[in-house]
Short mmCIF file of C-alpha atoms in Angstrom, two decimals:
data_model
loop_
_atom_site.label_atom_id
_atom_site.label_comp_id
_atom_site.label_asym_id
_atom_site.label_seq_id
_atom_site.Cartn_x
_atom_site.Cartn_y
_atom_site.Cartn_z
CA UNK V 475 -24.29 30.27 61.03
CA UNK V 476 -21.04 30.06 59.61
CA UNK V 477 -18.61 33.28 59.10
CA UNK V 478 -15.32 34.07 57.95
CA UNK V 479 -12.97 36.89 59.16
CA UNK V 480 -13.14 39.76 56.83
CA UNK V 481 -9.44 41.33 56.07
CA UNK V 482 -10.83 44.16 58.33
CA UNK V 483 -11.27 41.76 61.09
CA UNK V 484 -14.95 41.98 61.17
CA UNK V 485 -16.79 38.36 61.34
CA UNK V 486 -18.81 38.14 58.11
CA UNK V 487 -21.57 35.38 57.43
CA UNK V 488 -20.19 33.30 54.36
CA UNK V 489 -21.69 34.44 51.36
CA UNK V 490 -22.35 38.10 52.45
CA UNK V 491 -20.55 41.43 51.99
CA UNK V 492 -18.66 42.73 55.31
CA UNK V 493 -21.14 45.35 56.86
CA UNK V 494 -18.06 47.21 58.41
CA UNK V 495 -15.97 47.79 55.48
CA UNK V 496 -17.99 46.68 52.46
CA UNK V 497 -15.73 44.20 51.11
CA UNK V 498 -16.80 41.68 48.85
CA UNK V 499 -14.34 38.95 48.29
CA UNK V 500 -16.17 37.72 45.06
CA UNK V 501 -16.24 41.04 43.35
CA UNK V 502 -12.64 41.61 44.37
CA UNK V 503 -11.78 38.16 42.77
CA UNK V 504 -13.64 39.08 39.73
CA UNK V 505 -11.91 42.49 39.47
CA UNK V 506 -8.25 41.17 40.42
CA UNK V 507 -8.00 37.70 39.11
CA UNK V 508 -10.60 36.63 36.48
CA UNK V 509 -9.98 37.75 33.11
CA UNK V 510 -13.17 39.51 31.06
CA UNK V 511 -13.60 36.21 28.96
CA UNK V 512 -14.27 34.09 32.17
CA UNK V 513 -16.13 36.72 34.12
CA UNK V 514 -18.40 37.08 31.26
CA UNK V 515 -18.86 33.15 31.18
CA UNK V 516 -19.37 32.62 35.05
CA UNK V 517 -22.44 35.54 34.72
CA UNK V 518 -23.64 33.49 31.64
CA UNK V 519 -27.03 32.08 31.43
CA UNK V 520 -25.40 28.97 29.94
CA UNK V 521 -23.34 28.54 32.94
CA UNK V 522 -26.00 29.13 35.75
CA UNK V 523 -28.33 26.88 33.95
CA UNK V 524 -25.78 24.25 33.80
CA UNK V 525 -24.53 24.73 37.28
CA UNK V 526 -28.11 24.13 38.28
CA UNK V 527 -28.59 20.97 36.17
CA UNK V 528 -25.21 19.66 37.81
CA UNK V 529 -26.29 20.12 41.34
CA UNK V 530 -29.55 18.50 40.49
CA UNK V 531 -27.62 15.52 38.81
CA UNK V 532 -25.96 14.84 41.83
CA UNK V 533 -28.96 15.30 44.04
CA UNK V 534 -27.36 18.77 45.45
CA UNK V 535 -24.69 16.45 47.21
CA UNK V 536 -21.13 17.57 47.78
CA UNK V 537 -19.89 14.40 45.82
CA UNK V 538 -16.26 15.10 47.28
CA UNK V 539 -17.37 14.83 51.08
CA UNK V 540 -19.46 11.88 50.17
CA UNK V 541 -16.59 9.69 48.92
CA UNK V 542 -13.51 11.25 50.46
CA UNK V 543 -14.92 11.48 54.21
CA UNK V 544 -18.12 9.26 54.03
CA UNK V 545 -20.37 12.47 54.89
CA UNK V 546 -23.75 13.89 53.30
CA UNK V 547 -23.12 17.73 53.07
CA UNK V 548 -25.24 19.60 50.61
CA UNK V 549 -23.27 21.46 47.72
CA UNK V 550 -22.88 25.28 47.35
CA UNK V 551 -21.31 25.57 44.24
CA UNK V 552 -20.03 23.71 41.01
CA UNK V 553 -16.34 23.21 40.44
CA UNK V 554 -14.52 22.94 37.15
CA UNK V 555 -12.28 19.73 37.54
CA UNK V 556 -10.22 21.09 34.95
CA UNK V 557 -9.92 24.80 35.61
CA UNK V 558 -11.59 27.21 32.71
CA UNK V 559 -7.99 28.82 32.26
CA UNK V 560 -6.32 25.38 31.78
CA UNK V 561 -8.94 24.11 29.08
CA UNK V 562 -11.80 26.57 27.80
CA UNK V 563 -13.63 23.87 25.49
CA UNK V 564 -14.32 21.92 28.59
CA UNK V 565 -15.97 24.69 30.18
CA UNK V 566 -19.68 23.30 29.46
CA UNK V 567 -18.80 19.39 29.44
CA UNK V 568 -20.77 18.14 32.41
CA UNK V 569 -18.62 15.23 32.81
CA UNK V 570 -16.12 17.62 34.31
CA UNK V 571 -17.97 19.25 36.74
CA UNK V 572 -18.73 18.47 40.34
CA UNK V 573 -21.04 19.87 42.93
CA UNK V 574 -19.29 21.14 46.34
CA UNK V 575 -19.45 22.63 49.41
CA UNK V 576 -17.43 25.86 49.85
CA UNK V 577 -15.33 23.89 52.52
CA UNK V 578 -14.43 20.89 49.84
CA UNK V 579 -13.81 23.62 47.01
CA UNK V 580 -11.19 25.44 49.16
CA UNK V 581 -9.50 22.28 50.07
CA UNK V 582 -9.25 21.15 46.52
CA UNK V 583 -7.96 24.65 45.17
CA UNK V 584 -5.12 24.35 47.77
CA UNK V 585 -4.06 20.99 46.33
CA UNK V 586 -4.27 22.64 42.73
CA UNK V 587 -2.04 25.48 44.11
CA UNK V 588 0.63 23.04 45.07
CA UNK V 589 1.58 22.36 41.45
CA UNK V 590 0.75 20.59 38.28
CA UNK V 591 1.32 16.99 39.49
CA UNK V 592 -0.83 17.71 42.63
CA UNK V 593 -3.51 19.13 40.14
CA UNK V 594 -3.49 16.13 38.09
CA UNK V 595 -3.96 13.71 41.00
CA UNK V 596 -6.58 15.48 42.63
CA UNK V 597 -8.58 15.75 39.17
CA UNK V 598 -8.09 11.91 38.65
CA UNK V 599 -9.43 11.33 42.21
CA UNK V 600 -12.36 13.74 41.35
CA UNK V 601 -13.55 12.26 38.16
CA UNK V 602 -13.29 8.66 39.90
CA UNK V 603 -15.74 10.08 42.68
CA UNK V 604 -18.21 11.23 39.82
CA UNK V 605 -17.98 7.81 37.86
CA UNK V 606 -18.79 5.79 41.25
CA UNK V 607 -21.73 8.30 41.69
CA UNK V 608 -22.94 7.34 38.49
CA UNK V 609 -22.63 3.81 38.76
CA UNK V 610 -24.50 4.06 41.91
CA UNK V 611 -21.59 2.79 44.56
#
């Protein structure tokens, strides 16, 4: 079982709330980072349904791991290649959604945080991976 270190220092299974201090990083992120409109969107049935369809479309595989590292890894979430805060219109466009593992998502977000040029380069790479998958490579 994968664990993470909580801010209090306790080991916490990935995706669970810390049993020592009660910290839930997803709730904290929603409260501190996301605006109300975005938070509401991610809790909507429209999004949850589309995310489920996207994972199904790509056979529940982490497409990034498949083409970047030639590994078969199950997806754990769906990522917006163009972040919702950057382009609200594309939030429900299935051609800009990619299923990822939490590890891949963290790696991609680190690249996005380096700046606009890095974000654009990574987005192009992700879109090319989706294209390869759809073409059957």
